Short mmCIF file of C-alpha atoms in Angstrom, two decimals:
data_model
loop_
_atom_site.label_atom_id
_atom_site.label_comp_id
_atom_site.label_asym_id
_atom_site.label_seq_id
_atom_site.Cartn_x
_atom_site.Cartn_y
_atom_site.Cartn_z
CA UNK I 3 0.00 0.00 0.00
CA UNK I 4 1.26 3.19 -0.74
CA UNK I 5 1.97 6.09 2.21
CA UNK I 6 -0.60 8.59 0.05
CA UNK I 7 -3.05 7.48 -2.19
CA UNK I 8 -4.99 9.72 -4.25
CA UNK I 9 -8.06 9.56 -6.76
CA UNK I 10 -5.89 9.79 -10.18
CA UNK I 11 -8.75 10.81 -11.73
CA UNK I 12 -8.98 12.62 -14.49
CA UNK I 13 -11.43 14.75 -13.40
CA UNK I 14 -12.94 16.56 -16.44
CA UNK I 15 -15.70 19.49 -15.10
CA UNK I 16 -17.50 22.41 -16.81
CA UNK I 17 -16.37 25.59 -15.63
CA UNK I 18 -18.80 26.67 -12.48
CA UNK I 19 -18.86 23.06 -11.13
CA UNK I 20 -17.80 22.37 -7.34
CA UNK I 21 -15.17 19.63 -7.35
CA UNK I 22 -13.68 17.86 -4.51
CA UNK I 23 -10.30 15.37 -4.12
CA UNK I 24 -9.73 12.65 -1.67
CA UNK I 25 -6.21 11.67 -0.29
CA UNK I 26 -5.64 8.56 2.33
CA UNK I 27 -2.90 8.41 4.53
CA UNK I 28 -0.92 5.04 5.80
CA UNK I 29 1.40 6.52 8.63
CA UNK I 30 -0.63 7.79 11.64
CA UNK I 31 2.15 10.08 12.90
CA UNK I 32 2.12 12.39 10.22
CA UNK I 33 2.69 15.70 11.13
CA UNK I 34 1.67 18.37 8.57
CA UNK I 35 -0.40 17.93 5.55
CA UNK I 36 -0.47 20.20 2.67
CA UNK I 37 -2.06 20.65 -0.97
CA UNK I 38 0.07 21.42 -4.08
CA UNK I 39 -0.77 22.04 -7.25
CA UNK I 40 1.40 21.19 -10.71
CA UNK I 41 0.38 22.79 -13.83
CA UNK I 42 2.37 20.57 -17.02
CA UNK I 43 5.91 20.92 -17.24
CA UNK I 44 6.21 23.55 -13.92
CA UNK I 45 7.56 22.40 -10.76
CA UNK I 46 5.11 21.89 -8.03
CA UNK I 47 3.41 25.35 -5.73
CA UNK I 48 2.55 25.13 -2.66
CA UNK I 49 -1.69 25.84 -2.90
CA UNK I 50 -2.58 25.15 1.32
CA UNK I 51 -1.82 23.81 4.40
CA UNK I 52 -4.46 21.37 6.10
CA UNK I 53 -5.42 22.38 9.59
CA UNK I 54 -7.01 19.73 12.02
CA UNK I 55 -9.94 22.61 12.21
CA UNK I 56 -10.20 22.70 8.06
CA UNK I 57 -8.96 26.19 6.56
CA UNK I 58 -9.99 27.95 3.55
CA UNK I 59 -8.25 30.43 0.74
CA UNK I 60 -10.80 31.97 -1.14
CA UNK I 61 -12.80 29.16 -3.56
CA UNK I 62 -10.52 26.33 -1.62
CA UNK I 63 -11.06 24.34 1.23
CA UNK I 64 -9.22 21.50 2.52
CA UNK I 65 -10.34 19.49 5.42
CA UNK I 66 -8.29 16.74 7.97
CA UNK I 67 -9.67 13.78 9.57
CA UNK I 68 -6.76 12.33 11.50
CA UNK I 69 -9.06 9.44 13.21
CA UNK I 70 -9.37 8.21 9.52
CA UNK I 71 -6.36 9.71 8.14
CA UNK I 72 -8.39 11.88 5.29
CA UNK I 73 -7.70 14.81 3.87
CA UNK I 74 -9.69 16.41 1.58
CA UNK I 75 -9.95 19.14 -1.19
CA UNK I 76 -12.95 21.62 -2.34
CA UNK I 77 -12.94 23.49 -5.23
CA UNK I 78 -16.06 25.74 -5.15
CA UNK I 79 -16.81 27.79 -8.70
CA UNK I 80 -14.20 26.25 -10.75
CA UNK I 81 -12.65 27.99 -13.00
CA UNK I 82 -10.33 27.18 -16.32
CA UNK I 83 -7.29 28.23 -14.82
CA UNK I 84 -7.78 25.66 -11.76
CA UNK I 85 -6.77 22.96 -14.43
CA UNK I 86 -3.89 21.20 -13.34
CA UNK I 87 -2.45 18.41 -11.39
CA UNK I 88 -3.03 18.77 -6.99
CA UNK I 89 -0.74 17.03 -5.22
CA UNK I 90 -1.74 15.58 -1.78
CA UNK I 91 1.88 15.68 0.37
CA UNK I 92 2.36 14.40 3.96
CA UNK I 93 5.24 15.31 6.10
CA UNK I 94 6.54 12.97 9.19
CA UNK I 95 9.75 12.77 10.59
CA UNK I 96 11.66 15.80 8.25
CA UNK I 97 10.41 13.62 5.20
CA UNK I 98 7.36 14.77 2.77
CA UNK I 99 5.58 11.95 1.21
CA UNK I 100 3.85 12.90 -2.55
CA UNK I 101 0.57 11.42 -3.64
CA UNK I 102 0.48 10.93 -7.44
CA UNK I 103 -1.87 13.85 -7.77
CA UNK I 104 -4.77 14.25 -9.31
CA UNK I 105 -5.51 15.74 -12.57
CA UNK I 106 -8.44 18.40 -13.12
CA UNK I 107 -10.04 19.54 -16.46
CA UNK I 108 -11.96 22.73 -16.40
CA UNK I 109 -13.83 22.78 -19.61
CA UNK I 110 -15.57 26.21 -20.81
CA UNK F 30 8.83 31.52 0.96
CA UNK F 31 12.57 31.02 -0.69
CA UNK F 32 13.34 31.44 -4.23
CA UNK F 33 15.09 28.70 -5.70
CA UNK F 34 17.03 28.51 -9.28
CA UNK F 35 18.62 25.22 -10.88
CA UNK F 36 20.46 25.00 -13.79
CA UNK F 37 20.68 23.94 -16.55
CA UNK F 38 17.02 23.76 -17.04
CA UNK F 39 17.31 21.21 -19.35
CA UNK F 40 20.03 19.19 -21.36
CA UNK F 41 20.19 16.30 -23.61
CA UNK F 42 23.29 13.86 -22.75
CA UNK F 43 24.70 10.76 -23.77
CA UNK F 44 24.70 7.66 -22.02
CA UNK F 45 27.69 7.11 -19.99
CA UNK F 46 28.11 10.67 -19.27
CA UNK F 47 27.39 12.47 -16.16
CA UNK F 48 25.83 15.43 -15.58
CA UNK F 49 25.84 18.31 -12.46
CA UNK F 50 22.57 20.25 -11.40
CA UNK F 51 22.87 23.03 -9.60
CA UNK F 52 20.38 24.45 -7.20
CA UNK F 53 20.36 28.23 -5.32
CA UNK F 54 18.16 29.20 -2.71
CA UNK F 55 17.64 32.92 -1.61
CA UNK F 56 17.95 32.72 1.46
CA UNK F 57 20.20 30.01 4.26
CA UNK F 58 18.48 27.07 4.85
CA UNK F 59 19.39 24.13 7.22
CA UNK F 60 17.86 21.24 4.29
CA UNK F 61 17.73 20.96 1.02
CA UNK F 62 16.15 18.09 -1.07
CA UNK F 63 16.85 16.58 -4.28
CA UNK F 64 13.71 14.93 -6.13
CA UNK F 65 13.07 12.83 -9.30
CA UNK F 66 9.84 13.03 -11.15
CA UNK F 67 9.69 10.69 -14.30
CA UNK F 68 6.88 11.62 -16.79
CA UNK F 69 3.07 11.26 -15.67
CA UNK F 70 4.45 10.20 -12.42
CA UNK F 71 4.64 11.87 -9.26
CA UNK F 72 8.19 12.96 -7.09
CA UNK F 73 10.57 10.48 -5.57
CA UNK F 74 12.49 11.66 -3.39
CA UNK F 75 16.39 11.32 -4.14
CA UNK F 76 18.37 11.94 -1.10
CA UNK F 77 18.50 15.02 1.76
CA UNK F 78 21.39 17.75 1.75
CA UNK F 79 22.45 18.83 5.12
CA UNK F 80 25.17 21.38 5.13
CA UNK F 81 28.14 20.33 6.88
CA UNK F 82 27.52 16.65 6.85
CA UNK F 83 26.83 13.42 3.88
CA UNK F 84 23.41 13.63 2.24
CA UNK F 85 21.52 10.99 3.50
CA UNK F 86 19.41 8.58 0.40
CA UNK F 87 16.64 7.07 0.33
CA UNK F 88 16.03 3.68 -0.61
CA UNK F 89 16.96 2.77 -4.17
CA UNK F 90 19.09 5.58 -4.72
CA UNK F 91 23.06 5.33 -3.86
CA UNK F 92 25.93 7.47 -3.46
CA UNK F 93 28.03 6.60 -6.17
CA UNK F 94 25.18 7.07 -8.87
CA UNK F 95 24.11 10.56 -7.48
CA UNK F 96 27.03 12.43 -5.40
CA UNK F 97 25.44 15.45 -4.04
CA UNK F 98 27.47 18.22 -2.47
CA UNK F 99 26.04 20.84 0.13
CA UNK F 100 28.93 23.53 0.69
CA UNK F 101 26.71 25.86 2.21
CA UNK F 102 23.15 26.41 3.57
CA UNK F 103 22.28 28.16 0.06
CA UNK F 104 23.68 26.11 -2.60
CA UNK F 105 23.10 22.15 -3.38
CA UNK F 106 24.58 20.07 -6.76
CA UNK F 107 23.33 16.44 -7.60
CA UNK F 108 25.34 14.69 -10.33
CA UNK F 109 23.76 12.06 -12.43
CA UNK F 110 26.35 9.88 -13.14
CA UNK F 111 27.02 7.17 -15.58
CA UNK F 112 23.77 8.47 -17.15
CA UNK F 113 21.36 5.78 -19.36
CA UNK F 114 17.52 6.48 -20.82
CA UNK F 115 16.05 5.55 -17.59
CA UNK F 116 17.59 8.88 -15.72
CA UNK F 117 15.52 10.67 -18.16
CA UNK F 118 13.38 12.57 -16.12
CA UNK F 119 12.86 15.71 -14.44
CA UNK F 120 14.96 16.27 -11.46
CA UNK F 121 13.99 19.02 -8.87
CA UNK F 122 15.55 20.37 -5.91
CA UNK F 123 13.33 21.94 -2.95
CA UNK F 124 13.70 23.39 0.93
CA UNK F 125 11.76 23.36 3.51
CA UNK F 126 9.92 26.36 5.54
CA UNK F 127 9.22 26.64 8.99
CA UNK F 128 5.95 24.60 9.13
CA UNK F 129 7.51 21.62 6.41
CA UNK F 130 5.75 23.36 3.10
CA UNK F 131 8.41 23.00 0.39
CA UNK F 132 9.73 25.46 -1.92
CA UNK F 133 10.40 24.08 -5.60
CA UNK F 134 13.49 25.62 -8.01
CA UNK F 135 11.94 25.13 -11.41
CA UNK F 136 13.63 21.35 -12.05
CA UNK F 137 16.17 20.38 -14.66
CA UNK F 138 14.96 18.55 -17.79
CA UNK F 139 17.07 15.83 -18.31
CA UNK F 140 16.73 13.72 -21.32
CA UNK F 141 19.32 10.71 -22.17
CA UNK F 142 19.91 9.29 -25.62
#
């Protein structure tokens, strides 16, 4: 099993639509839990932290649930510039862990 | 957040050769970190700089086949060495803030024929 599974998707939605990504966790120590995204051929940005309390930035919310080691990503009013890859990335021990991401389609 | 540069940004080599990336951060910072990301997949981490003391690798990656030097807290190089086609890939070095987020330089393209 791997330490950070993610939905691979693709995930193809008209512009407008609420979308939402799903990321399991194997090690129940982890620390810090965070959101990137990827557009093609860039290097991964940093989009949130996850907070134990669930944050939000704007159209984005991501969510924790450390009893079943869960973290989750909203994207409310989607628009064509969200498409890209999001990377779900847990950190334990001074060591970040990468999901494979999961690749959104925002179609006019 | 740091700024982080790497060059070459991209090169095309030929097997047998070796190859030096080199990564700048803006600012000091205690770790670096050297990643692999082949095509459609995601990153793999390579090994951990600490300044002052031997990177430390993680498991399928080795010393010999990617010396990394760390000769102080803003500069990092990873050679590729005795390249072949599978070290194609895209090869990014990062550092980490003060709550673990990670800072990307913009990866070196690395394609061998």
């Amino acid at each position: 099993r791997k330490e950070v599974e993610q939905d691979p998707g693709p995930f193809n939605v008209p512009e407008g639509a609420t979308v939402a990504f799903n990321c399991t966790y194997s090690n129940s120590a982890s620390q810090s839990f965070f959101w990137y995204r990827q557009d093609c051929r860039k290097e991964p940005k940093l989009l949130m932290s996850v907070y134990s309390s669930g944050n939000e930035d704007g159209r984005f919310t991501a969510q924790l649930n450390r009893a079943s080691q869960y973290i989750s990503l909203l994207i409310r009013d989607s628009k064509l510039s969200d498409s890209a890859t999001y990377l779900c990335v847990v950190h334990n021990a001074g060591k970040s862990t990468f999901g494979d991401g999961t690749t959104l389609t925002v179609k006019p | 957040s740091a700024v982080i540069s790497q060059k070459p940004s991209r090169d095309i080599c030929q097997r047998g050769t070796s190859l030096t990336i080199q990564c700048q951060v803006d600012s000091q910072v205690t770790m670096m970190f050297w990643y692999r990301q082949q095509p459609g997949q995601s990153l793999t981490l390579i090994a951990t700089a600490n300044q002052g003391s031997e990177a430390t690798y993680e498991s399928g990656f080795v010393i010999d086949k990617f010396p990394i030097s760390r000769p102080n807290l803003t500069f990092s190089t990873l050679t590729v060495s005795n390249m072949s086609p599978e070290d194609s890939s895209i090869y990014l070095c990062s550092s980490k803030g003060i709550y673990n987020e990670q800072f990307f330089g913009p990866g070196t393209r690395l394609t061998v024929l």
